[in-house]
Amino acid sequence: MIIRSALLAVCCVPLLAHAAAPADGVYVTERGWGVLSIKAGAFKLDAMGGNAHTCQVEGKLNAQGVAQPETPGNDERCELRLTREGAGVNVASTPGCRYFCGMRAGLDGLYLKPAAGCEPAQLRRQRALFKQQYDRKDYTGAVATLAPLLSQCQRTLDWLGEPWLRNDLALAQLRAGDAAACRATLAPLAADAARSDEAIRNDYPPSDADAYLSVLKATRTNLKLCR
């Protein structure tokens, strides 16, 4: 009997550890559609869905990583459960959490620990540095600033952030005298750039189509320059 109790005690230790709230930090989904920030027991979650629909929710986590943000006027209670999964955080929500979301957006999914330098605030700082370098015609420095972001951060870059980054990097490469690198950077966008606006609009909701076409118009111009 003593041995059995000891085994039960040992078996339960990992379960209790797994139930602990996730560590403080910033977590980002693959393709960057969601960003989760956790600090000192508080969390903030922002997610983007189709046609520019969004989710925004924040609150307090208990010791097990569970939050119950208030949903005034909503009959269904929202419960968010944040659990550690590897170095990331899995977010699961009850139907009442739809209160915080637009029709085409959702909160649930695996939020990853971004690679070094790839948190959203870090990316913004590097993009600002790139602009300063580009504006003062330090094209070699601008390439050195932006190129690592494309390789290191690609998994968690959002679907529009990556193509815009490619266009900015390609122009800097061209100004630095490397047209071949410019073409290589834009190559993943070339097939869509060659399609008609109408074909793109048929594949995306209206707001998403407008946003993506802005990128593709820049890409078409830059591909011509790189040739």
PDB file of C-alpha atoms in Angstrom:
ATOM      1  CA  MET A   1       0.000   0.000   0.000  1.00  0.00           C
ATOM      2  CA  ILE A   2       2.836   2.368   0.807  1.00  0.00           C
ATOM      3  CA  ILE A   3       4.516   1.607  -2.519  1.00  0.00           C
ATOM      4  CA  ARG A   4       1.294   2.243  -4.422  1.00  0.00           C
ATOM      5  CA  SER A   5       0.793   5.610  -2.690  1.00  0.00           C
ATOM      6  CA  ALA A   6       4.340   6.599  -3.515  1.00  0.00           C
ATOM      7  CA  LEU A   7       3.787   5.742  -7.179  1.00  0.00           C
ATOM      8  CA  LEU A   8       0.598   7.790  -7.246  1.00  0.00           C
ATOM      9  CA  ALA A   9       2.418  10.726  -5.724  1.00  0.00           C
ATOM     10  CA  VAL A  10       5.222  10.483  -8.310  1.00  0.00           C
ATOM     11  CA  CYS A  11       2.812  10.148 -11.223  1.00  0.00           C
ATOM     12  CA  CYS A  12       0.933  13.271 -10.229  1.00  0.00           C
ATOM     13  CA  VAL A  13       3.962  15.593 -10.086  1.00  0.00           C
ATOM     14  CA  PRO A  14       4.258  16.046 -13.892  1.00  0.00           C
ATOM     15  CA  LEU A  15       0.511  16.651 -14.153  1.00  0.00           C
ATOM     16  CA  LEU A  16       0.644  19.427 -11.580  1.00  0.00           C
ATOM     17  CA  ALA A  17       3.667  20.950 -13.289  1.00  0.00           C
ATOM     18  CA  HIS A  18       1.909  20.822 -16.644  1.00  0.00           C
ATOM     19  CA  ALA A  19      -1.075  22.641 -15.137  1.00  0.00           C
ATOM     20  CA  ALA A  20       1.016  25.627 -14.042  1.00  0.00           C
ATOM     21  CA  ALA A  21       0.446  28.942 -15.775  1.00  0.00           C
ATOM     22  CA  PRO A  22       2.769  29.673 -18.719  1.00  0.00           C
ATOM     23  CA  ALA A  23       5.921  31.689 -18.158  1.00  0.00           C
ATOM     24  CA  ASP A  24       5.973  35.443 -18.702  1.00  0.00           C
ATOM     25  CA  GLY A  25       6.862  36.505 -22.224  1.00  0.00           C
ATOM     26  CA  VAL A  26       5.583  37.253 -25.702  1.00  0.00           C
ATOM     27  CA  TYR A  27       4.260  34.443 -27.890  1.00  0.00           C
ATOM     28  CA  VAL A  28       3.262  34.580 -31.558  1.00  0.00           C
ATOM     29  CA  THR A  29       1.329  32.145 -33.736  1.00  0.00           C
ATOM     30  CA  GLU A  30       2.727  30.643 -36.897  1.00  0.00           C
ATOM     31  CA  ARG A  31       2.112  33.174 -39.701  1.00  0.00           C
ATOM     32  CA  GLY A  32       1.738  35.844 -37.028  1.00  0.00           C
ATOM     33  CA  TRP A  33      -2.044  36.096 -36.834  1.00  0.00           C
ATOM     34  CA  GLY A  34      -2.055  36.108 -33.029  1.00  0.00           C
ATOM     35  CA  VAL A  35       0.105  37.705 -30.325  1.00  0.00           C
ATOM     36  CA  LEU A  36      -0.058  36.739 -26.645  1.00  0.00           C
ATOM     37  CA  SER A  37       1.698  38.713 -23.906  1.00  0.00           C
ATOM     38  CA  ILE A  38       1.963  37.425 -20.334  1.00  0.00           C
ATOM     39  CA  LYS A  39       3.435  39.425 -17.467  1.00  0.00           C
ATOM     40  CA  ALA A  40       3.057  39.021 -13.701  1.00  0.00           C
ATOM     41  CA  GLY A  41      -0.153  37.006 -13.920  1.00  0.00           C
ATOM     42  CA  ALA A  42      -1.803  39.304 -16.465  1.00  0.00           C
ATOM     43  CA  PHE A  43      -2.275  38.524 -20.145  1.00  0.00           C
ATOM     44  CA  LYS A  44      -3.212  40.315 -23.342  1.00  0.00           C
ATOM     45  CA  LEU A  45      -4.242  38.516 -26.505  1.00  0.00           C
ATOM     46  CA  ASP A  46      -4.668  40.073 -29.955  1.00  0.00           C
ATOM     47  CA  ALA A  47      -5.619  38.045 -33.009  1.00  0.00           C
ATOM     48  CA  MET A  48      -6.397  38.878 -36.626  1.00  0.00           C
ATOM     49  CA  GLY A  49      -8.773  36.904 -38.818  1.00  0.00           C
ATOM     50  CA  GLY A  50     -10.123  37.165 -42.327  1.00  0.00           C
ATOM     51  CA  ASN A  51     -11.338  40.455 -43.790  1.00  0.00           C
ATOM     52  CA  ALA A  52      -9.610  42.437 -40.998  1.00  0.00           C
ATOM     53  CA  HIS A  53     -11.783  40.931 -38.247  1.00  0.00           C
ATOM     54  CA  THR A  54      -9.992  40.902 -34.895  1.00  0.00           C
ATOM     55  CA  CYS A  55     -10.041  39.544 -31.340  1.00  0.00           C
ATOM     56  CA  GLN A  56      -8.861  41.520 -28.329  1.00  0.00           C
ATOM     57  CA  VAL A  57      -9.010  40.274 -24.754  1.00  0.00           C
ATOM     58  CA  GLU A  58      -7.003  40.792 -21.593  1.00  0.00           C
ATOM     59  CA  GLY A  59      -7.251  39.875 -17.936  1.00  0.00           C
ATOM     60  CA  LYS A  60      -5.752  37.936 -15.061  1.00  0.00           C
ATOM     61  CA  LEU A  61      -4.597  34.314 -15.056  1.00  0.00           C
ATOM     62  CA  ASN A  62      -4.911  32.063 -12.033  1.00  0.00           C
ATOM     63  CA  ALA A  63      -2.082  29.748 -10.960  1.00  0.00           C
ATOM     64  CA  GLN A  64      -3.250  27.105 -13.451  1.00  0.00           C
ATOM     65  CA  GLY A  65      -3.279  29.485 -16.422  1.00  0.00           C
ATOM     66  CA  VAL A  66      -7.063  29.914 -16.546  1.00  0.00           C
ATOM     67  CA  ALA A  67      -8.802  33.269 -17.085  1.00  0.00           C
ATOM     68  CA  GLN A  68     -12.479  34.199 -16.977  1.00  0.00           C
ATOM     69  CA  PRO A  69     -12.752  37.685 -18.482  1.00  0.00           C
ATOM     70  CA  GLU A  70     -16.082  39.396 -18.023  1.00  0.00           C
ATOM     71  CA  THR A  71     -18.537  39.465 -20.926  1.00  0.00           C
ATOM     72  CA  PRO A  72     -21.121  42.137 -19.985  1.00  0.00           C
ATOM     73  CA  GLY A  73     -24.554  41.466 -21.445  1.00  0.00           C
ATOM     74  CA  ASN A  74     -23.491  38.066 -22.769  1.00  0.00           C
ATOM     75  CA  ASP A  75     -25.263  35.005 -21.372  1.00  0.00           C
ATOM     76  CA  GLU A  76     -22.322  32.687 -22.058  1.00  0.00           C
ATOM     77  CA  ARG A  77     -19.310  32.854 -19.765  1.00  0.00           C
ATOM     78  CA  CYS A  78     -15.869  33.037 -21.348  1.00  0.00           C
ATOM     79  CA  GLU A  79     -13.123  30.800 -20.030  1.00  0.00           C
ATOM     80  CA  LEU A  80      -9.655  30.847 -21.531  1.00  0.00           C
ATOM     81  CA  ARG A  81      -7.193  28.100 -20.697  1.00  0.00           C
ATOM     82  CA  LEU A  82      -3.520  28.796 -21.394  1.00  0.00           C
ATOM     83  CA  THR A  83      -1.292  25.736 -21.092  1.00  0.00           C
ATOM     84  CA  ARG A  84       2.390  25.235 -21.759  1.00  0.00           C
ATOM     85  CA  GLU A  85       3.212  23.257 -24.876  1.00  0.00           C
ATOM     86  CA  GLY A  86       6.943  22.911 -25.360  1.00  0.00           C
ATOM     87  CA  ALA A  87       8.348  26.424 -25.372  1.00  0.00           C
ATOM     88  CA  GLY A  88       4.982  27.811 -26.479  1.00  0.00           C
ATOM     89  CA  VAL A  89       1.469  28.256 -25.123  1.00  0.00           C
ATOM     90  CA  ASN A  90      -1.690  26.547 -26.285  1.00  0.00           C
ATOM     91  CA  VAL A  91      -4.813  28.723 -26.030  1.00  0.00           C
ATOM     92  CA  ALA A  92      -8.234  27.079 -25.758  1.00  0.00           C
ATOM     93  CA  SER A  93     -11.468  29.016 -25.236  1.00  0.00           C
ATOM     94  CA  THR A  94     -15.123  28.330 -24.545  1.00  0.00           C
ATOM     95  CA  PRO A  95     -17.834  29.549 -26.954  1.00  0.00           C
ATOM     96  CA  GLY A  96     -18.550  32.546 -24.721  1.00  0.00           C
ATOM     97  CA  CYS A  97     -15.163  33.999 -25.684  1.00  0.00           C
ATOM     98  CA  ARG A  98     -16.580  34.784 -29.123  1.00  0.00           C
ATOM     99  CA  TYR A  99     -17.761  37.973 -27.375  1.00  0.00           C
ATOM    100  CA  PHE A 100     -14.232  39.363 -27.872  1.00  0.00           C
ATOM    101  CA  CYS A 101     -13.931  38.465 -31.565  1.00  0.00           C
ATOM    102  CA  GLY A 102     -15.171  39.518 -34.955  1.00  0.00           C
ATOM    103  CA  MET A 103     -16.968  36.927 -37.044  1.00  0.00           C
ATOM    104  CA  ARG A 104     -13.880  35.698 -38.939  1.00  0.00           C
ATOM    105  CA  ALA A 105     -11.378  35.836 -36.090  1.00  0.00           C
ATOM    106  CA  GLY A 106     -10.576  33.401 -33.285  1.00  0.00           C
ATOM    107  CA  LEU A 107      -8.299  33.021 -30.288  1.00  0.00           C
ATOM    108  CA  ASP A 108      -7.550  29.303 -30.155  1.00  0.00           C
ATOM    109  CA  GLY A 109      -4.226  27.899 -31.297  1.00  0.00           C
ATOM    110  CA  LEU A 110      -0.577  27.361 -30.496  1.00  0.00           C
ATOM    111  CA  TYR A 111       1.360  30.525 -29.715  1.00  0.00           C
ATOM    112  CA  LEU A 112       5.093  30.023 -30.262  1.00  0.00           C
ATOM    113  CA  LYS A 113       8.106  31.534 -28.567  1.00  0.00           C
ATOM    114  CA  PRO A 114       9.546  33.726 -31.360  1.00  0.00           C
ATOM    115  CA  ALA A 115      13.166  33.376 -32.402  1.00  0.00           C
ATOM    116  CA  ALA A 116      15.612  35.869 -30.914  1.00  0.00           C
ATOM    117  CA  GLY A 117      14.864  39.365 -32.180  1.00  0.00           C
ATOM    118  CA  CYS A 118      11.499  38.368 -33.667  1.00  0.00           C
ATOM    119  CA  GLU A 119       9.030  39.656 -31.099  1.00  0.00           C
ATOM    120  CA  PRO A 120       6.695  42.300 -32.620  1.00  0.00           C
ATOM    121  CA  ALA A 121       8.287  45.198 -30.692  1.00  0.00           C
ATOM    122  CA  GLN A 122      11.770  44.050 -31.725  1.00  0.00           C
ATOM    123  CA  LEU A 123      10.697  43.835 -35.365  1.00  0.00           C
ATOM    124  CA  ARG A 124       9.323  47.368 -35.236  1.00  0.00           C
ATOM    125  CA  ARG A 125      12.635  48.664 -33.872  1.00  0.00           C
ATOM    126  CA  GLN A 126      14.610  46.913 -36.605  1.00  0.00           C
ATOM    127  CA  ARG A 127      12.266  48.191 -39.302  1.00  0.00           C
ATOM    128  CA  ALA A 128      12.705  51.744 -37.958  1.00  0.00           C
ATOM    129  CA  LEU A 129      16.493  51.309 -38.011  1.00  0.00           C
ATOM    130  CA  PHE A 130      16.282  49.987 -41.586  1.00  0.00           C
ATOM    131  CA  LYS A 131      14.340  53.076 -42.682  1.00  0.00           C
ATOM    132  CA  GLN A 132      16.932  55.373 -41.129  1.00  0.00           C
ATOM    133  CA  GLN A 133      19.733  53.537 -42.915  1.00  0.00           C
ATOM    134  CA  TYR A 134      17.886  53.462 -46.227  1.00  0.00           C
ATOM    135  CA  ASP A 135      16.997  57.169 -46.045  1.00  0.00           C
ATOM    136  CA  ARG A 136      20.640  58.118 -45.528  1.00  0.00           C
ATOM    137  CA  LYS A 137      21.590  55.784 -48.429  1.00  0.00           C
ATOM    138  CA  ASP A 138      23.443  53.275 -46.258  1.00  0.00           C
ATOM    139  CA  TYR A 139      22.066  50.467 -48.386  1.00  0.00           C
ATOM    140  CA  THR A 140      24.613  47.877 -47.263  1.00  0.00           C
ATOM    141  CA  GLY A 141      23.722  48.554 -43.647  1.00  0.00           C
ATOM    142  CA  ALA A 142      20.005  48.460 -44.474  1.00  0.00           C
ATOM    143  CA  VAL A 143      20.397  45.030 -46.081  1.00  0.00           C
ATOM    144  CA  ALA A 144      22.353  43.778 -43.065  1.00  0.00           C
ATOM    145  CA  THR A 145      19.566  44.961 -40.757  1.00  0.00           C
ATOM    146  CA  LEU A 146      16.635  43.486 -42.658  1.00  0.00           C
ATOM    147  CA  ALA A 147      17.977  40.264 -44.190  1.00  0.00           C
ATOM    148  CA  PRO A 148      18.280  38.369 -40.864  1.00  0.00           C
ATOM    149  CA  LEU A 149      14.649  39.133 -40.041  1.00  0.00           C
ATOM    150  CA  LEU A 150      13.469  37.404 -43.189  1.00  0.00           C
ATOM    151  CA  SER A 151      15.431  34.237 -42.423  1.00  0.00           C
ATOM    152  CA  GLN A 152      15.109  34.089 -38.633  1.00  0.00           C
ATOM    153  CA  CYS A 153      11.555  35.374 -38.169  1.00  0.00           C
ATOM    154  CA  GLN A 154       9.790  33.885 -41.168  1.00  0.00           C
ATOM    155  CA  ARG A 155       7.762  31.350 -39.180  1.00  0.00           C
ATOM    156  CA  THR A 156       6.036  34.034 -37.080  1.00  0.00           C
ATOM    157  CA  LEU A 157       5.840  36.899 -39.590  1.00  0.00           C
ATOM    158  CA  ASP A 158       2.264  37.770 -40.466  1.00  0.00           C
ATOM    159  CA  TRP A 159       0.945  37.121 -43.949  1.00  0.00           C
ATOM    160  CA  LEU A 160       1.298  40.760 -45.032  1.00  0.00           C
ATOM    161  CA  GLY A 161       4.380  41.603 -42.978  1.00  0.00           C
ATOM    162  CA  GLU A 162       6.541  39.085 -44.807  1.00  0.00           C
ATOM    163  CA  PRO A 163       5.828  40.311 -48.379  1.00  0.00           C
ATOM    164  CA  TRP A 164       6.301  43.943 -47.337  1.00  0.00           C
ATOM    165  CA  LEU A 165       9.593  42.997 -45.706  1.00  0.00           C
ATOM    166  CA  ARG A 166      10.630  41.232 -48.922  1.00  0.00           C
ATOM    167  CA  ASN A 167       9.897  44.333 -50.976  1.00  0.00           C
ATOM    168  CA  ASP A 168      11.843  46.630 -48.658  1.00  0.00           C
ATOM    169  CA  LEU A 169      14.802  44.255 -48.551  1.00  0.00           C
ATOM    170  CA  ALA A 170      14.766  43.788 -52.337  1.00  0.00           C
ATOM    171  CA  LEU A 171      14.942  47.544 -52.939  1.00  0.00           C
ATOM    172  CA  ALA A 172      17.853  47.885 -50.519  1.00  0.00           C
ATOM    173  CA  GLN A 173      19.643  45.019 -52.263  1.00  0.00           C
ATOM    174  CA  LEU A 174      19.088  46.683 -55.620  1.00  0.00           C
ATOM    175  CA  ARG A 175      20.396  50.043 -54.361  1.00  0.00           C
ATOM    176  CA  ALA A 176      23.389  48.209 -52.904  1.00  0.00           C
ATOM    177  CA  GLY A 177      24.171  46.933 -56.421  1.00  0.00           C
ATOM    178  CA  ASP A 178      22.872  43.345 -56.165  1.00  0.00           C
ATOM    179  CA  ALA A 179      20.009  42.960 -58.641  1.00  0.00           C
ATOM    180  CA  ALA A 180      20.262  39.164 -58.495  1.00  0.00           C
ATOM    181  CA  ALA A 181      19.614  39.195 -54.747  1.00  0.00           C
ATOM    182  CA  CYS A 182      16.708  41.572 -55.350  1.00  0.00           C
ATOM    183  CA  ARG A 183      15.114  39.101 -57.776  1.00  0.00           C
ATOM    184  CA  ALA A 184      15.731  36.157 -55.438  1.00  0.00           C
ATOM    185  CA  THR A 185      14.103  37.959 -52.515  1.00  0.00           C
ATOM    186  CA  LEU A 186      10.983  38.724 -54.559  1.00  0.00           C
ATOM    187  CA  ALA A 187      10.815  35.297 -56.236  1.00  0.00           C
ATOM    188  CA  PRO A 188       8.238  33.824 -53.789  1.00  0.00           C
ATOM    189  CA  LEU A 189       5.859  36.674 -54.709  1.00  0.00           C
ATOM    190  CA  ALA A 190       6.395  36.585 -58.461  1.00  0.00           C
ATOM    191  CA  ALA A 191       3.607  34.114 -59.279  1.00  0.00           C
ATOM    192  CA  ASP A 192       0.937  36.152 -57.498  1.00  0.00           C
ATOM    193  CA  ALA A 193       2.343  39.396 -58.892  1.00  0.00           C
ATOM    194  CA  ALA A 194       1.845  37.979 -62.395  1.00  0.00           C
ATOM    195  CA  ARG A 195      -1.846  37.294 -61.752  1.00  0.00           C
ATOM    196  CA  SER A 196      -4.570  39.830 -62.502  1.00  0.00           C
ATOM    197  CA  ASP A 197      -6.139  41.964 -59.785  1.00  0.00           C
ATOM    198  CA  GLU A 198      -9.454  40.275 -60.530  1.00  0.00           C
ATOM    199  CA  ALA A 199      -7.981  36.823 -59.931  1.00  0.00           C
ATOM    200  CA  ILE A 200      -6.543  37.950 -56.588  1.00  0.00           C
ATOM    201  CA  ARG A 201      -9.885  39.449 -55.548  1.00  0.00           C
ATOM    202  CA  ASN A 202     -11.618  36.164 -56.312  1.00  0.00           C
ATOM    203  CA  ASP A 203      -9.339  34.394 -53.822  1.00  0.00           C
ATOM    204  CA  TYR A 204      -9.626  36.746 -50.830  1.00  0.00           C
ATOM    205  CA  PRO A 205     -12.280  38.589 -48.812  1.00  0.00           C
ATOM    206  CA  PRO A 206     -12.547  42.259 -49.867  1.00  0.00           C
ATOM    207  CA  SER A 207     -10.402  43.845 -47.153  1.00  0.00           C
ATOM    208  CA  ASP A 208      -7.708  41.180 -47.433  1.00  0.00           C
ATOM    209  CA  ALA A 209      -7.683  41.516 -51.219  1.00  0.00           C
ATOM    210  CA  ASP A 210      -7.160  45.288 -50.991  1.00  0.00           C
ATOM    211  CA  ALA A 211      -4.286  44.852 -48.543  1.00  0.00           C
ATOM    212  CA  TYR A 212      -2.592  42.109 -50.555  1.00  0.00           C
ATOM    213  CA  LEU A 213      -2.982  43.963 -53.845  1.00  0.00           C
ATOM    214  CA  SER A 214      -1.121  46.921 -52.329  1.00  0.00           C
ATOM    215  CA  VAL A 215       1.813  44.586 -51.705  1.00  0.00           C
ATOM    216  CA  LEU A 216       1.571  43.018 -55.155  1.00  0.00           C
ATOM    217  CA  LYS A 217       1.514  46.384 -56.922  1.00  0.00           C
ATOM    218  CA  ALA A 218       4.753  47.288 -55.161  1.00  0.00           C
ATOM    219  CA  THR A 219       6.142  43.860 -56.055  1.00  0.00           C
ATOM    220  CA  ARG A 220       5.338  44.308 -59.754  1.00  0.00           C
ATOM    221  CA  THR A 221       7.175  47.636 -59.794  1.00  0.00           C
ATOM    222  CA  ASN A 222      10.162  46.277 -57.917  1.00  0.00           C
ATOM    223  CA  LEU A 223      10.456  43.171 -60.091  1.00  0.00           C
ATOM    224  CA  LYS A 224      10.759  45.430 -63.145  1.00  0.00           C
ATOM    225  CA  LEU A 225      13.445  47.490 -61.407  1.00  0.00           C
ATOM    226  CA  CYS A 226      15.354  44.364 -60.408  1.00  0.00           C
ATOM    227  CA  ARG A 227      15.467  43.119 -63.982  1.00  0.00           C
TER     228      ARG A 227
END
